[in-house]
mmCIF file of C-alpha atoms in Angstrom:
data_model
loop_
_atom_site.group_PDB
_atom_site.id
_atom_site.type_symbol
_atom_site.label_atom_id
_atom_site.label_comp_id
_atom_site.label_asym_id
_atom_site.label_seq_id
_atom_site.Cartn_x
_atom_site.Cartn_y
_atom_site.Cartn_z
ATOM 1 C CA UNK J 22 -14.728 -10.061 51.375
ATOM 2 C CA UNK J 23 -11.270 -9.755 49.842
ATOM 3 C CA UNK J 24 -11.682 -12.382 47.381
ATOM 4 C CA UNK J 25 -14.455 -10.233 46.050
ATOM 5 C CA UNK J 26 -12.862 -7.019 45.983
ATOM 6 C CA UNK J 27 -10.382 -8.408 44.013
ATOM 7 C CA UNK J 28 -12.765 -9.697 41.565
ATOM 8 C CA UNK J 29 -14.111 -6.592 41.422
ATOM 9 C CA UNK J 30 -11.524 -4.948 40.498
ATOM 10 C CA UNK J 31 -9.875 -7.628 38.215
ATOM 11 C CA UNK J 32 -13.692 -7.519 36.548
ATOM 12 C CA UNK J 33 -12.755 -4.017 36.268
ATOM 13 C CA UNK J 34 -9.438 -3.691 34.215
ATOM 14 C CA UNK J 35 -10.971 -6.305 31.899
ATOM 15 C CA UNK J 36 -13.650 -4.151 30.926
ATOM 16 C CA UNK J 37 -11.454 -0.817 30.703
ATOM 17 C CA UNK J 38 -9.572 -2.709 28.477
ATOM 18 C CA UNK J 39 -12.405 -3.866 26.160
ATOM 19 C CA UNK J 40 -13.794 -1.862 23.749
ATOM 20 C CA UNK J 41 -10.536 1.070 24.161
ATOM 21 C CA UNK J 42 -9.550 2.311 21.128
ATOM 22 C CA UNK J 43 -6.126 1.683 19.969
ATOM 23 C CA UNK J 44 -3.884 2.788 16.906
ATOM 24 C CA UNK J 45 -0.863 1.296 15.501
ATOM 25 C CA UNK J 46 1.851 3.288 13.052
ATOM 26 C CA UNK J 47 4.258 1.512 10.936
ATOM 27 C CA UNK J 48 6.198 3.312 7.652
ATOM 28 C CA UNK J 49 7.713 1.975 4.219
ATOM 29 C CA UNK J 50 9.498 3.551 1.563
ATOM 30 C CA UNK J 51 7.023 4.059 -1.304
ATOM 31 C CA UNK J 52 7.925 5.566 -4.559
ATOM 32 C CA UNK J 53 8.480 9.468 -3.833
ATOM 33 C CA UNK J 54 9.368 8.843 -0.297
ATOM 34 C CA UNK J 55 7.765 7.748 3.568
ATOM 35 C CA UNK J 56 4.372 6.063 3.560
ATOM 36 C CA UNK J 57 2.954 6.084 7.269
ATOM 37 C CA UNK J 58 -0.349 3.688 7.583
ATOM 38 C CA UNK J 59 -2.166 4.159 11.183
ATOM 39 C CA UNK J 60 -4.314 1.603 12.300
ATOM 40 C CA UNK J 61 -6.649 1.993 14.902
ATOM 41 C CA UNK J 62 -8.589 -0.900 16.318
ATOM 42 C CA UNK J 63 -11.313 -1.426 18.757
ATOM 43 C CA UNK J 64 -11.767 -4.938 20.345
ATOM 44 C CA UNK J 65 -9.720 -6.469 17.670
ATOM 45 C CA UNK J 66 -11.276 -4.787 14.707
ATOM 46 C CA UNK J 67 -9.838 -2.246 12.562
ATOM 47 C CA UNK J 68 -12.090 0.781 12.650
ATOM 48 C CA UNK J 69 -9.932 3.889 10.818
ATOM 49 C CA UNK J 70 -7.074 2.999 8.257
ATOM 50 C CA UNK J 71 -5.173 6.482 7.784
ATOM 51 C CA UNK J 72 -2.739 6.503 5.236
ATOM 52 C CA UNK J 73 -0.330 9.357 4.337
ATOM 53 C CA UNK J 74 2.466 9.617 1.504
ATOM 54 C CA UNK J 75 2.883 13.416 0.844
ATOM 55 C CA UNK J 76 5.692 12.371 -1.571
ATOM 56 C CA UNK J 77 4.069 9.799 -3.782
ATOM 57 C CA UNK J 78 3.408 11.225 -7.490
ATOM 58 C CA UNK J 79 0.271 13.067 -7.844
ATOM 59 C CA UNK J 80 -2.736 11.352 -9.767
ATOM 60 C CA UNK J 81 -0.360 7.799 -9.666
ATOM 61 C CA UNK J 82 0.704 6.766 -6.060
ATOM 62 C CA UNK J 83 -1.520 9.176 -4.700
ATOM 63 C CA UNK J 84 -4.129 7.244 -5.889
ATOM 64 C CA UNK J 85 -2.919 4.497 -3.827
ATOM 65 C CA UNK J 86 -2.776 6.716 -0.766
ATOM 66 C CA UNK J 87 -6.386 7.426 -1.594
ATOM 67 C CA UNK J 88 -8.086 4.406 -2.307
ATOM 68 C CA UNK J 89 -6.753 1.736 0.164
ATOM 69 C CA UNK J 90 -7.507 2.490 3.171
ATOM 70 C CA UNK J 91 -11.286 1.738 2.441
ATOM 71 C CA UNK J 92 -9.977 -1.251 0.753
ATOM 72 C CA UNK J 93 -8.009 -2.589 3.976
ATOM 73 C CA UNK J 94 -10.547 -1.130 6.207
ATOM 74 C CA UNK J 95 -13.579 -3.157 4.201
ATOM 75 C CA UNK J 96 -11.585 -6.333 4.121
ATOM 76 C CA UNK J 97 -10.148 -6.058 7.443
ATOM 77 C CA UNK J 98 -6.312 -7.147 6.038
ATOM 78 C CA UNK J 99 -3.531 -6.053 4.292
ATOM 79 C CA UNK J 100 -3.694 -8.231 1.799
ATOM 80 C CA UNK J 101 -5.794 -5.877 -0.794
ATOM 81 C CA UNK J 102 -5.539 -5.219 -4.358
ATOM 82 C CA UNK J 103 -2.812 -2.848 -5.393
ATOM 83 C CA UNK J 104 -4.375 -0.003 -6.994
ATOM 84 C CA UNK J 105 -2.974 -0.291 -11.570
ATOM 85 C CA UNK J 106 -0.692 1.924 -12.275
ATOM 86 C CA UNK J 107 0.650 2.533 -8.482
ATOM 87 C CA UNK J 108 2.537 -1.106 -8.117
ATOM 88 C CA UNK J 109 4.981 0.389 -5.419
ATOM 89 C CA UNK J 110 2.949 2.706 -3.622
ATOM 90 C CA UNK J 111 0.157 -0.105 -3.443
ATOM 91 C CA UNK J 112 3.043 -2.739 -2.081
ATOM 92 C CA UNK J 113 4.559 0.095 0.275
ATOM 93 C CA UNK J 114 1.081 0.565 1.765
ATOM 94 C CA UNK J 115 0.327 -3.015 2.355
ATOM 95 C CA UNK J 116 3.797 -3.379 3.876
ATOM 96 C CA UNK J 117 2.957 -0.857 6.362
ATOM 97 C CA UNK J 118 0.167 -1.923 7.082
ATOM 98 C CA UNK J 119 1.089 -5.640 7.660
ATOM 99 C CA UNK J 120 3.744 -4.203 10.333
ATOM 100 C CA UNK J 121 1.303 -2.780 11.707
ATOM 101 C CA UNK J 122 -0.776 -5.642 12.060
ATOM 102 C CA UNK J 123 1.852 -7.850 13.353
ATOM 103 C CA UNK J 124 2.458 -4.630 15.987
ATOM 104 C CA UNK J 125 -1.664 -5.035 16.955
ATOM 105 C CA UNK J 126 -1.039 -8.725 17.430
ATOM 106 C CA UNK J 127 -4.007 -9.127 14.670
ATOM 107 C CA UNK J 128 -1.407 -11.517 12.174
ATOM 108 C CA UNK J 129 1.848 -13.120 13.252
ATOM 109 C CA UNK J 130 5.048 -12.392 11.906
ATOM 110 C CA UNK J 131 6.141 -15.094 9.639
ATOM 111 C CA UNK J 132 9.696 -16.540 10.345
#
């Protein structure tokens, strides 16, 4: 009987585990200032890519903070196009969002 209770509950953590949403933050210096990129993942899958860079110039690097997160979100890496015209914002991003990666244990940090 104790043998199964305690596969019961050990069944039981598993599961609350599976399926929890989780989100990881990680921040780079962009162009005008702090980029923050927040992950959140669900069984291993990224699900919601937030992005924000309140400094980064308007209509250049904002365009960055704009338009990857549906890129990284689509292709499930960092490892997107960097959006013309917004080299360092676009790098900054990615950055961020590799750390955050590595943080989610989705990519290992390379030596």
């Amino acid at each position: 009987m104790k043998r199964l209770l305690i596969g019961v509950c050990f069944a039981g953590l598993l599961l609350t585990g599976c399926g929890s949403k989780q989100t990881f933050t990680a921040k780079s210096k962009g162009y005008g200032g702090e980029i923050t990129v927040d992950l959140t993942l669900s069984n291993k899958k990224i699900t919601a890519v937030k992005i924000t860079g309140d400094k980064e110039t308007n209509g250049v690097g904002s365009r960055a903070v704009e338009q990857l997160p549906a890129a990284i979100l689509k292709a499930q890496t960092y490892d997107v196009d960097t959006v013309s015209g917004a080299t360092i914002s676009s790098t900054s991003i990615k950055k961020a969002a590799k750390a955050a990666m590595i943080q989610a244990g989705l990519i290992e940090q390379a030596n």
